[in-house]
CSV table of C-alpha atoms in Angstrom, one decimal:
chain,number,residue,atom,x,y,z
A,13,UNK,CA,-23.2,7.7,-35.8
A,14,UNK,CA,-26.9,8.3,-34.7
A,15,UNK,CA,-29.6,5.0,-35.5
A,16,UNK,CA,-31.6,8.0,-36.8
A,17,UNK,CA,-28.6,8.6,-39.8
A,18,UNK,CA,-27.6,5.0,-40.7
A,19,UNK,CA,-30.9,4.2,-41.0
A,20,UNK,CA,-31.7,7.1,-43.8
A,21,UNK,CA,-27.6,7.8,-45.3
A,22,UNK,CA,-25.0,5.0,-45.8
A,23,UNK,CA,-22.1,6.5,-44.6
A,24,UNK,CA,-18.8,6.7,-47.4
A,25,UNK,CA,-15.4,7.5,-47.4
A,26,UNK,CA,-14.0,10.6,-45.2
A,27,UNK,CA,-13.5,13.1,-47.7
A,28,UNK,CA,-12.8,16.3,-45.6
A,29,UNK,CA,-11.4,17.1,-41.7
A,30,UNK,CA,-11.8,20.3,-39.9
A,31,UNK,CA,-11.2,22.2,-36.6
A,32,UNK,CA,-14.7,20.3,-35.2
A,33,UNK,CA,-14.8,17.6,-37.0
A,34,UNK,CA,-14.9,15.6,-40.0
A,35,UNK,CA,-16.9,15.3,-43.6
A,36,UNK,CA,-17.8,12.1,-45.5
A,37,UNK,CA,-19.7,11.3,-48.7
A,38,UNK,CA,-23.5,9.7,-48.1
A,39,UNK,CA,-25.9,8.4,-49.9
A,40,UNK,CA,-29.5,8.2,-49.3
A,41,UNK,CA,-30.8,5.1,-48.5
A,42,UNK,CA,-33.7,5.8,-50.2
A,43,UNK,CA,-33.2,4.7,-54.1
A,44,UNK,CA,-36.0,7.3,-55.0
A,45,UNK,CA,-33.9,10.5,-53.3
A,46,UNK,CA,-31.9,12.7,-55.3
A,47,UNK,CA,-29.6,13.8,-55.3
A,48,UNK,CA,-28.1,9.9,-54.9
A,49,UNK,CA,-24.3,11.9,-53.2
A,50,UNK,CA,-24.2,14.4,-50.7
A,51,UNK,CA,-22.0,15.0,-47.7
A,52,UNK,CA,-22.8,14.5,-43.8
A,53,UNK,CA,-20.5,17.2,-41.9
A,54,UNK,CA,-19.7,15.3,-38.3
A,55,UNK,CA,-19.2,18.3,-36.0
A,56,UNK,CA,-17.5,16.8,-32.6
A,57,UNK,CA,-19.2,18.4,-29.6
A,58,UNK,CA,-16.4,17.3,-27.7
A,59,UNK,CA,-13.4,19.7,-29.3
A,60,UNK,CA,-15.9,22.5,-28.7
A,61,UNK,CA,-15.2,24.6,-26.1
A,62,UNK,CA,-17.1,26.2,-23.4
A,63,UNK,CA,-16.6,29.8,-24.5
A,64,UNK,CA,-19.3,31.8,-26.2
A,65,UNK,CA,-18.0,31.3,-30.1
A,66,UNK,CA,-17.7,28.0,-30.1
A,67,UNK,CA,-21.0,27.5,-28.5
A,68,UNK,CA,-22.2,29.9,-31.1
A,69,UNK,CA,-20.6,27.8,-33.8
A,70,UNK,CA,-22.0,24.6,-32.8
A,71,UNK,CA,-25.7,26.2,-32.6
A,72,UNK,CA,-25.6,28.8,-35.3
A,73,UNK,CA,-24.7,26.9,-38.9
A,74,UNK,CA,-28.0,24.5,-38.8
A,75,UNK,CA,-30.2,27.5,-38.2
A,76,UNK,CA,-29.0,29.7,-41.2
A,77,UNK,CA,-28.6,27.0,-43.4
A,78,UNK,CA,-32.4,26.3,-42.8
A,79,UNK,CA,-33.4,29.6,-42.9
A,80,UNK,CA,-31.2,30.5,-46.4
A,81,UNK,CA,-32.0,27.7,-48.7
A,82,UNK,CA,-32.6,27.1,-50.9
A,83,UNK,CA,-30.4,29.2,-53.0
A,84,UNK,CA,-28.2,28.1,-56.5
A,85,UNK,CA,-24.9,29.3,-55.0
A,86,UNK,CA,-25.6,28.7,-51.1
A,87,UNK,CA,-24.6,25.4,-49.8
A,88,UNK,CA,-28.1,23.2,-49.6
A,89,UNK,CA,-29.0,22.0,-46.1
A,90,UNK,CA,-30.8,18.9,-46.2
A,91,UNK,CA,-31.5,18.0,-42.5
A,92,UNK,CA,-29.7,17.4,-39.3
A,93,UNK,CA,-29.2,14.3,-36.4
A,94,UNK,CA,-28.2,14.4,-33.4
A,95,UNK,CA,-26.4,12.7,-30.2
A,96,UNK,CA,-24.6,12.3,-27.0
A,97,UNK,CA,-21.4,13.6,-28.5
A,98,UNK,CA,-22.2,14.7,-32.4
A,99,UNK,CA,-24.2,16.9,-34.7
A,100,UNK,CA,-24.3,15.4,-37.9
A,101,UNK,CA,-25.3,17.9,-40.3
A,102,UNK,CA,-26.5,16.4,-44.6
A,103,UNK,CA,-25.4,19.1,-46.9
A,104,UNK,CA,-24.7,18.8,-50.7
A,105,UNK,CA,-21.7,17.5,-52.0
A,106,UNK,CA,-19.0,20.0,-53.3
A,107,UNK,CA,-15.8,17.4,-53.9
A,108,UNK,CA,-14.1,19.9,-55.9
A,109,UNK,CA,-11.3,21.9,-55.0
A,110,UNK,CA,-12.3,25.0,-52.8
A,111,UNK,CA,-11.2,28.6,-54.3
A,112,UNK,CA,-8.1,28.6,-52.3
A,113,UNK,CA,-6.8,25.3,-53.7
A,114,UNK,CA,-8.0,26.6,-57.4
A,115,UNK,CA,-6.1,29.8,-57.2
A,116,UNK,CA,-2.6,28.2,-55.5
A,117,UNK,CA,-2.5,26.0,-58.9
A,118,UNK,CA,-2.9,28.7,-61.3
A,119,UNK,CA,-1.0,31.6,-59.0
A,120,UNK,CA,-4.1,33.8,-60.4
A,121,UNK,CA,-7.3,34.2,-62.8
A,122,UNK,CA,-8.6,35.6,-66.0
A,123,UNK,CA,-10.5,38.7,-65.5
A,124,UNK,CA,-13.3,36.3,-66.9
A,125,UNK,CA,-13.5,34.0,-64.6
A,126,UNK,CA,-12.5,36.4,-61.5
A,127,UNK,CA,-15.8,38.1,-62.9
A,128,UNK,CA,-17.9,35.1,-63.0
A,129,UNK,CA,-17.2,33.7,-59.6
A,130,UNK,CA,-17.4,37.5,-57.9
A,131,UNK,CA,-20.8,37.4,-59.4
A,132,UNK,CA,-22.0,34.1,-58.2
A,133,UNK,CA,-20.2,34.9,-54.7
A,134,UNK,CA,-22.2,38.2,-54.1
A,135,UNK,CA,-25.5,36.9,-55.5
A,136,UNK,CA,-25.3,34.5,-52.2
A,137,UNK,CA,-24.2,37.3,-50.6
A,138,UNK,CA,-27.1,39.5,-51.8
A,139,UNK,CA,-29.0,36.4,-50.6
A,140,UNK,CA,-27.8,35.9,-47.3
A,141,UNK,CA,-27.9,40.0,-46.8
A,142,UNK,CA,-31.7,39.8,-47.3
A,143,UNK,CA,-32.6,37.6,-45.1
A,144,UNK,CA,-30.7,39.4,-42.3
A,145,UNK,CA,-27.9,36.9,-42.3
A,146,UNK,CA,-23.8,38.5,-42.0
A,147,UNK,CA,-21.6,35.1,-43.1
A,148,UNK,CA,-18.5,37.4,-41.2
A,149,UNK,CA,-16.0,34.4,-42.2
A,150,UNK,CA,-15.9,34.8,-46.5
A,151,UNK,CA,-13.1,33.5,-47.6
A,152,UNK,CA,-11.3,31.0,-50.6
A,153,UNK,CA,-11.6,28.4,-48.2
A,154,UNK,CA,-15.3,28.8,-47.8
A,155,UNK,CA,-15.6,29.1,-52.1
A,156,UNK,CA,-17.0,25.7,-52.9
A,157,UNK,CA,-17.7,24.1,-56.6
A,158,UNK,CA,-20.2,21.9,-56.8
A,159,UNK,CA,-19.5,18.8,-59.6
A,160,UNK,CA,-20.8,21.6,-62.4
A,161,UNK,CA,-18.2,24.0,-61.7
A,162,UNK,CA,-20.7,26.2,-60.0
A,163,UNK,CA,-20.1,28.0,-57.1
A,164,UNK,CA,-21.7,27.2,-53.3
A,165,UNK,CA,-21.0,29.4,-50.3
A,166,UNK,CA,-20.1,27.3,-47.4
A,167,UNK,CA,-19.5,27.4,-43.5
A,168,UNK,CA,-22.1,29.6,-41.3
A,169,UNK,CA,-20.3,28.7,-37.9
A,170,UNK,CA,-19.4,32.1,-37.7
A,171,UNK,CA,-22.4,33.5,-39.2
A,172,UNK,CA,-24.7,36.1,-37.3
A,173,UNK,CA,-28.9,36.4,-38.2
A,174,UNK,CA,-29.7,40.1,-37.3
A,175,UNK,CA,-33.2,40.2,-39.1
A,176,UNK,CA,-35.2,40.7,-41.8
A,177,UNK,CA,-34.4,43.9,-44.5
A,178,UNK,CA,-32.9,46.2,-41.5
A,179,UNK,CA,-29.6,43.9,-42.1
A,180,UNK,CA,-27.7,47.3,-43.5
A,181,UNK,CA,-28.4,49.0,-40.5
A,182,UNK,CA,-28.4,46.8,-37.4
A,183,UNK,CA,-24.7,46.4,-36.2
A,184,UNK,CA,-22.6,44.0,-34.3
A,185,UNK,CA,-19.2,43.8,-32.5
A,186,UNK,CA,-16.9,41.0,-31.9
A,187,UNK,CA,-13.6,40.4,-33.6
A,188,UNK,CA,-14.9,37.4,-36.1
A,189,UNK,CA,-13.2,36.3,-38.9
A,190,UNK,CA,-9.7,35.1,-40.6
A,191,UNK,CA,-6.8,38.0,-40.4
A,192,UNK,CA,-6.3,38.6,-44.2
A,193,UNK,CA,-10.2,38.8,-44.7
A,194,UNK,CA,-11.7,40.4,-42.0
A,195,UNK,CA,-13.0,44.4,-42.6
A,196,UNK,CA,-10.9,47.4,-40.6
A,197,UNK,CA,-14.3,47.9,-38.6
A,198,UNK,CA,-14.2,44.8,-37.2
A,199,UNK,CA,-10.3,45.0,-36.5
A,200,UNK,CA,-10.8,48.7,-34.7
A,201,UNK,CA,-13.8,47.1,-32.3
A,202,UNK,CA,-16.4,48.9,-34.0
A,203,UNK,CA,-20.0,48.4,-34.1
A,204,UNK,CA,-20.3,46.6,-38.0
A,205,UNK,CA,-23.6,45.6,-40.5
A,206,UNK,CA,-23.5,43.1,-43.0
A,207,UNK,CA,-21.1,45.4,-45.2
A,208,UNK,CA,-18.3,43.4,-43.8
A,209,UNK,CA,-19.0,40.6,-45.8
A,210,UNK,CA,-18.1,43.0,-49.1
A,211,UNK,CA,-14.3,44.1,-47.8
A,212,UNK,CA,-14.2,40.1,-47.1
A,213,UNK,CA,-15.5,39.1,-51.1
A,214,UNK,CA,-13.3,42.5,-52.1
A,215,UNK,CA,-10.0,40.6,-50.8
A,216,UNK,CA,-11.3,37.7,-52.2
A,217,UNK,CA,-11.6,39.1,-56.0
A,218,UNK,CA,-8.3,40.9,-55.3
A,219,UNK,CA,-6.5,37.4,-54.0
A,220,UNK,CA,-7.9,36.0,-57.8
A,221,UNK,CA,-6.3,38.9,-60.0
A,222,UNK,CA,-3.2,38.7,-58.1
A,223,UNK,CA,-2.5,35.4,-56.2
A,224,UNK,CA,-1.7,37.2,-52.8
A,225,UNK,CA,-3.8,39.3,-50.3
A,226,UNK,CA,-3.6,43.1,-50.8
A,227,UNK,CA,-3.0,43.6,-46.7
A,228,UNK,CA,-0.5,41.3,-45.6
A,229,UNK,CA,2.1,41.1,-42.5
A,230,UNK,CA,4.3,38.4,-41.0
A,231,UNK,CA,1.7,37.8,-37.8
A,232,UNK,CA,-1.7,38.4,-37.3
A,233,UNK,CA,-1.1,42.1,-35.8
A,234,UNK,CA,1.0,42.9,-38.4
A,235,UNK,CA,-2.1,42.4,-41.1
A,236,UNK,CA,-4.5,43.3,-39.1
A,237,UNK,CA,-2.4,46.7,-38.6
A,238,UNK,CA,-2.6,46.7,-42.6
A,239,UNK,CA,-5.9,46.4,-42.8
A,240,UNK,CA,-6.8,49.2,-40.5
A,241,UNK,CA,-4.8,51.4,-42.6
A,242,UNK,CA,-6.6,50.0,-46.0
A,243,UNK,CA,-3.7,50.9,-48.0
A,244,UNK,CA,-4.7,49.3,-51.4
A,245,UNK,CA,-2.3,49.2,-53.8
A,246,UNK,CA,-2.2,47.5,-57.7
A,247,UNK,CA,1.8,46.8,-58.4
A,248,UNK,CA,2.3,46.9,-61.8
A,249,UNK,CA,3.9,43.8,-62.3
A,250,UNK,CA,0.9,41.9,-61.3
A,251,UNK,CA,-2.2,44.6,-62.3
A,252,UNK,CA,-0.3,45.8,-65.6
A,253,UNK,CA,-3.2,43.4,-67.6
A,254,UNK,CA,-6.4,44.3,-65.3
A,255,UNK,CA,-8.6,46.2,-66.5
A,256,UNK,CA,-9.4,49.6,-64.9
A,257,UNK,CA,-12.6,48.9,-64.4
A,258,UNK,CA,-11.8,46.4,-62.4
A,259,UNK,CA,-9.3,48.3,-60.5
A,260,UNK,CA,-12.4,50.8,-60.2
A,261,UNK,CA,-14.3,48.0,-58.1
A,262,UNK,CA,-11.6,46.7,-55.9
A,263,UNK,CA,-11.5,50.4,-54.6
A,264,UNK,CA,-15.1,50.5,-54.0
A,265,UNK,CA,-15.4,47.0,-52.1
A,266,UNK,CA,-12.0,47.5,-50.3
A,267,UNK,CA,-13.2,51.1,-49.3
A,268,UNK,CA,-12.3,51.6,-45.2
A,269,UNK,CA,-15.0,53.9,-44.7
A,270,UNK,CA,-18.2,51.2,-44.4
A,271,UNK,CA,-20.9,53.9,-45.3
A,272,UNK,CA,-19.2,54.8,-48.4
A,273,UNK,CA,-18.7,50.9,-49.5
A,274,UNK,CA,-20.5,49.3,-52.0
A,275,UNK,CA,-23.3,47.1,-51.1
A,276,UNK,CA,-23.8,43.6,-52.1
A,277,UNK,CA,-26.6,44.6,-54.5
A,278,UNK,CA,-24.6,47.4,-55.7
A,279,UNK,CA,-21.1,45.1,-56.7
A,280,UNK,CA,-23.5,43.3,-58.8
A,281,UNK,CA,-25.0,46.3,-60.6
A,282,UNK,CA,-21.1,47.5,-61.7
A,283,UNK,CA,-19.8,47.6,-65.1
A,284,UNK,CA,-17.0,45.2,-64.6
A,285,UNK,CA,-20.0,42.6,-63.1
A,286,UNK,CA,-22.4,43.1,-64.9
A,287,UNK,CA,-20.2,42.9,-68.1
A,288,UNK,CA,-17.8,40.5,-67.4
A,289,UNK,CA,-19.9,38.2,-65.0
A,290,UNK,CA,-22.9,38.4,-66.2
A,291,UNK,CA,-23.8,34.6,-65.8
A,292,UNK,CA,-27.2,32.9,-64.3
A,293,UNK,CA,-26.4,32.0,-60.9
A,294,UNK,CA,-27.3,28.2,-62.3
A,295,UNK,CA,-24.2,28.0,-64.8
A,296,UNK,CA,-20.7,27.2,-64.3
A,297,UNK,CA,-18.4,30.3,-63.4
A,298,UNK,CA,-15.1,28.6,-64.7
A,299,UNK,CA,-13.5,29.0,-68.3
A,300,UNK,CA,-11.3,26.3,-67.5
A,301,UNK,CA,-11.1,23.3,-65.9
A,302,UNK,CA,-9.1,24.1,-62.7
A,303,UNK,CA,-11.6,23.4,-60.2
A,304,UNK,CA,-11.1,19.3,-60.7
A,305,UNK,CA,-7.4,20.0,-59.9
């Protein structure tokens, strides 16, 4: 640990370990700070490699988390330390259960509470999409509740800032992402704009209404092969009970043609959203009490 962090954070328990490193509860040394918990993320500069991702990983989650918050439903940043062989980056705590873990305990969701998270999710989202930020890595795992039940978006190592309110049309390429999540454009090689991160939250809603992706394989070609072909499918066992309109958005978000997808703003301006999820981005999205599971 850096002088410069034990002198400001006394450093807790370990309460979180990752490809890079490691995640323990702090407190501010400083009785007058608030809030009195947060996290320090520990990001070993030793199990990153030389090649350009990593690199990019190590460098890139400081500077979007500075240049995003503050936001209700975006992870805070707080500040950073380094040296010789860490970055030590102070975030908010979120010692709830992620989404992933949430979901695997209850097999699925209420509409309800589906609803309520999506809309939380794609108001950071909308956020991040305004400042010229793509997260390119949206996922369960990456669904944080904060000790209110309300939702933060986590982990910009995988994050791209392309600029300003031209984020819709600037484009990248690079295959970035986890197989079950990741958009068909970015699986074909395709130049790709922040409409990524909607297929990504589409798969996500879908994974909460049914308890399984909807593009699935036993290796990582096989679903990426299932992705390309965007073959979305609602089997009646498991969709009997969703609503159409639901159904409605899933097909919109989960659409292979980019151009014709729904845009952040736009999946928060839909009926099923704006009816079912129609929370301030400050209250709790749950209906039950799963995320302290």
């Amino acid at each position: 640990m850096t002088e410069a962090l034990t002198r400001d954070y006394r450093i807790c328990e370990e309460i979180g370990r990752g490809r890079f490193g490691v995640v323990r509860r702090c407190e501010p040394l400083d009785p007058s700070a608030a809030p009195s918990s947060l996290a320090v993320k520990s990001i070993d500069k030793s199990a990153v490699s030389g090649d350009d991702l990593d690199s990019h990983c190590l460098l890139t989650e400081p500077k979007v988390l500075s240049l995003l918050s503050p936001h209700p439903n975006l992870l805070r940043f707080h500040s950073a330390y380094e040296d010789s062989s860490h970055l030590h980056l102070v975030l908010d705590l979120c010692d709830s259960p992620d989404l992933h873990r949430a979901v695997a305990s209850t097999g699925s969701l209420p509409e309800l509470d589906a609803a309520r998270i999506l809309a939380q999710l794609m108001s950071a989202v909308a956020h991040c999409h305004r400042h010229g930020v793509i997260h390119r890595d949206i996922k369960p795992d990456n669904i944080l509740f904060d000790s209110r039940g309300r939702l933060r978006l986590a982990d910009f190592g995988s994050a791209e800032v392309i600029g300003g309110d031209q984020a819709a049309a600037a484009a990248l390429r690079g295959l970035v992402g986890t197989p079950y999540y990741v958009a068909p454009e970015v699986v074909a090689g395709k130049e790709y704009g922040d409409k990524v991160d909607v297929w990504s939250a589409g798969v996500v809603l879908y994974v909460m209404l049914a308890g399984f992706p909807p593009f699935t394989g036993e290796s990582a070609a096989e679903i990426f092969g299932a992705v390309l072909r965007a073959n979305l499918r609602f089997p009646p066992r498991v969709f009997r009970t969703v609503s159409p309109a639901a159904k409605d958005l899933l097909k919109k978000m989960l659409c292979r043609d980019a151009s014709r997808r729904l845009s952040a703003d736009q999946v928060l301006s839909h009926p099923w959203v704006t009816s079912y999820g129609g929370a301030e981005a400050t209250d709790p999205v749950l209906t039950q009490d799963f995320h302290r599971v």
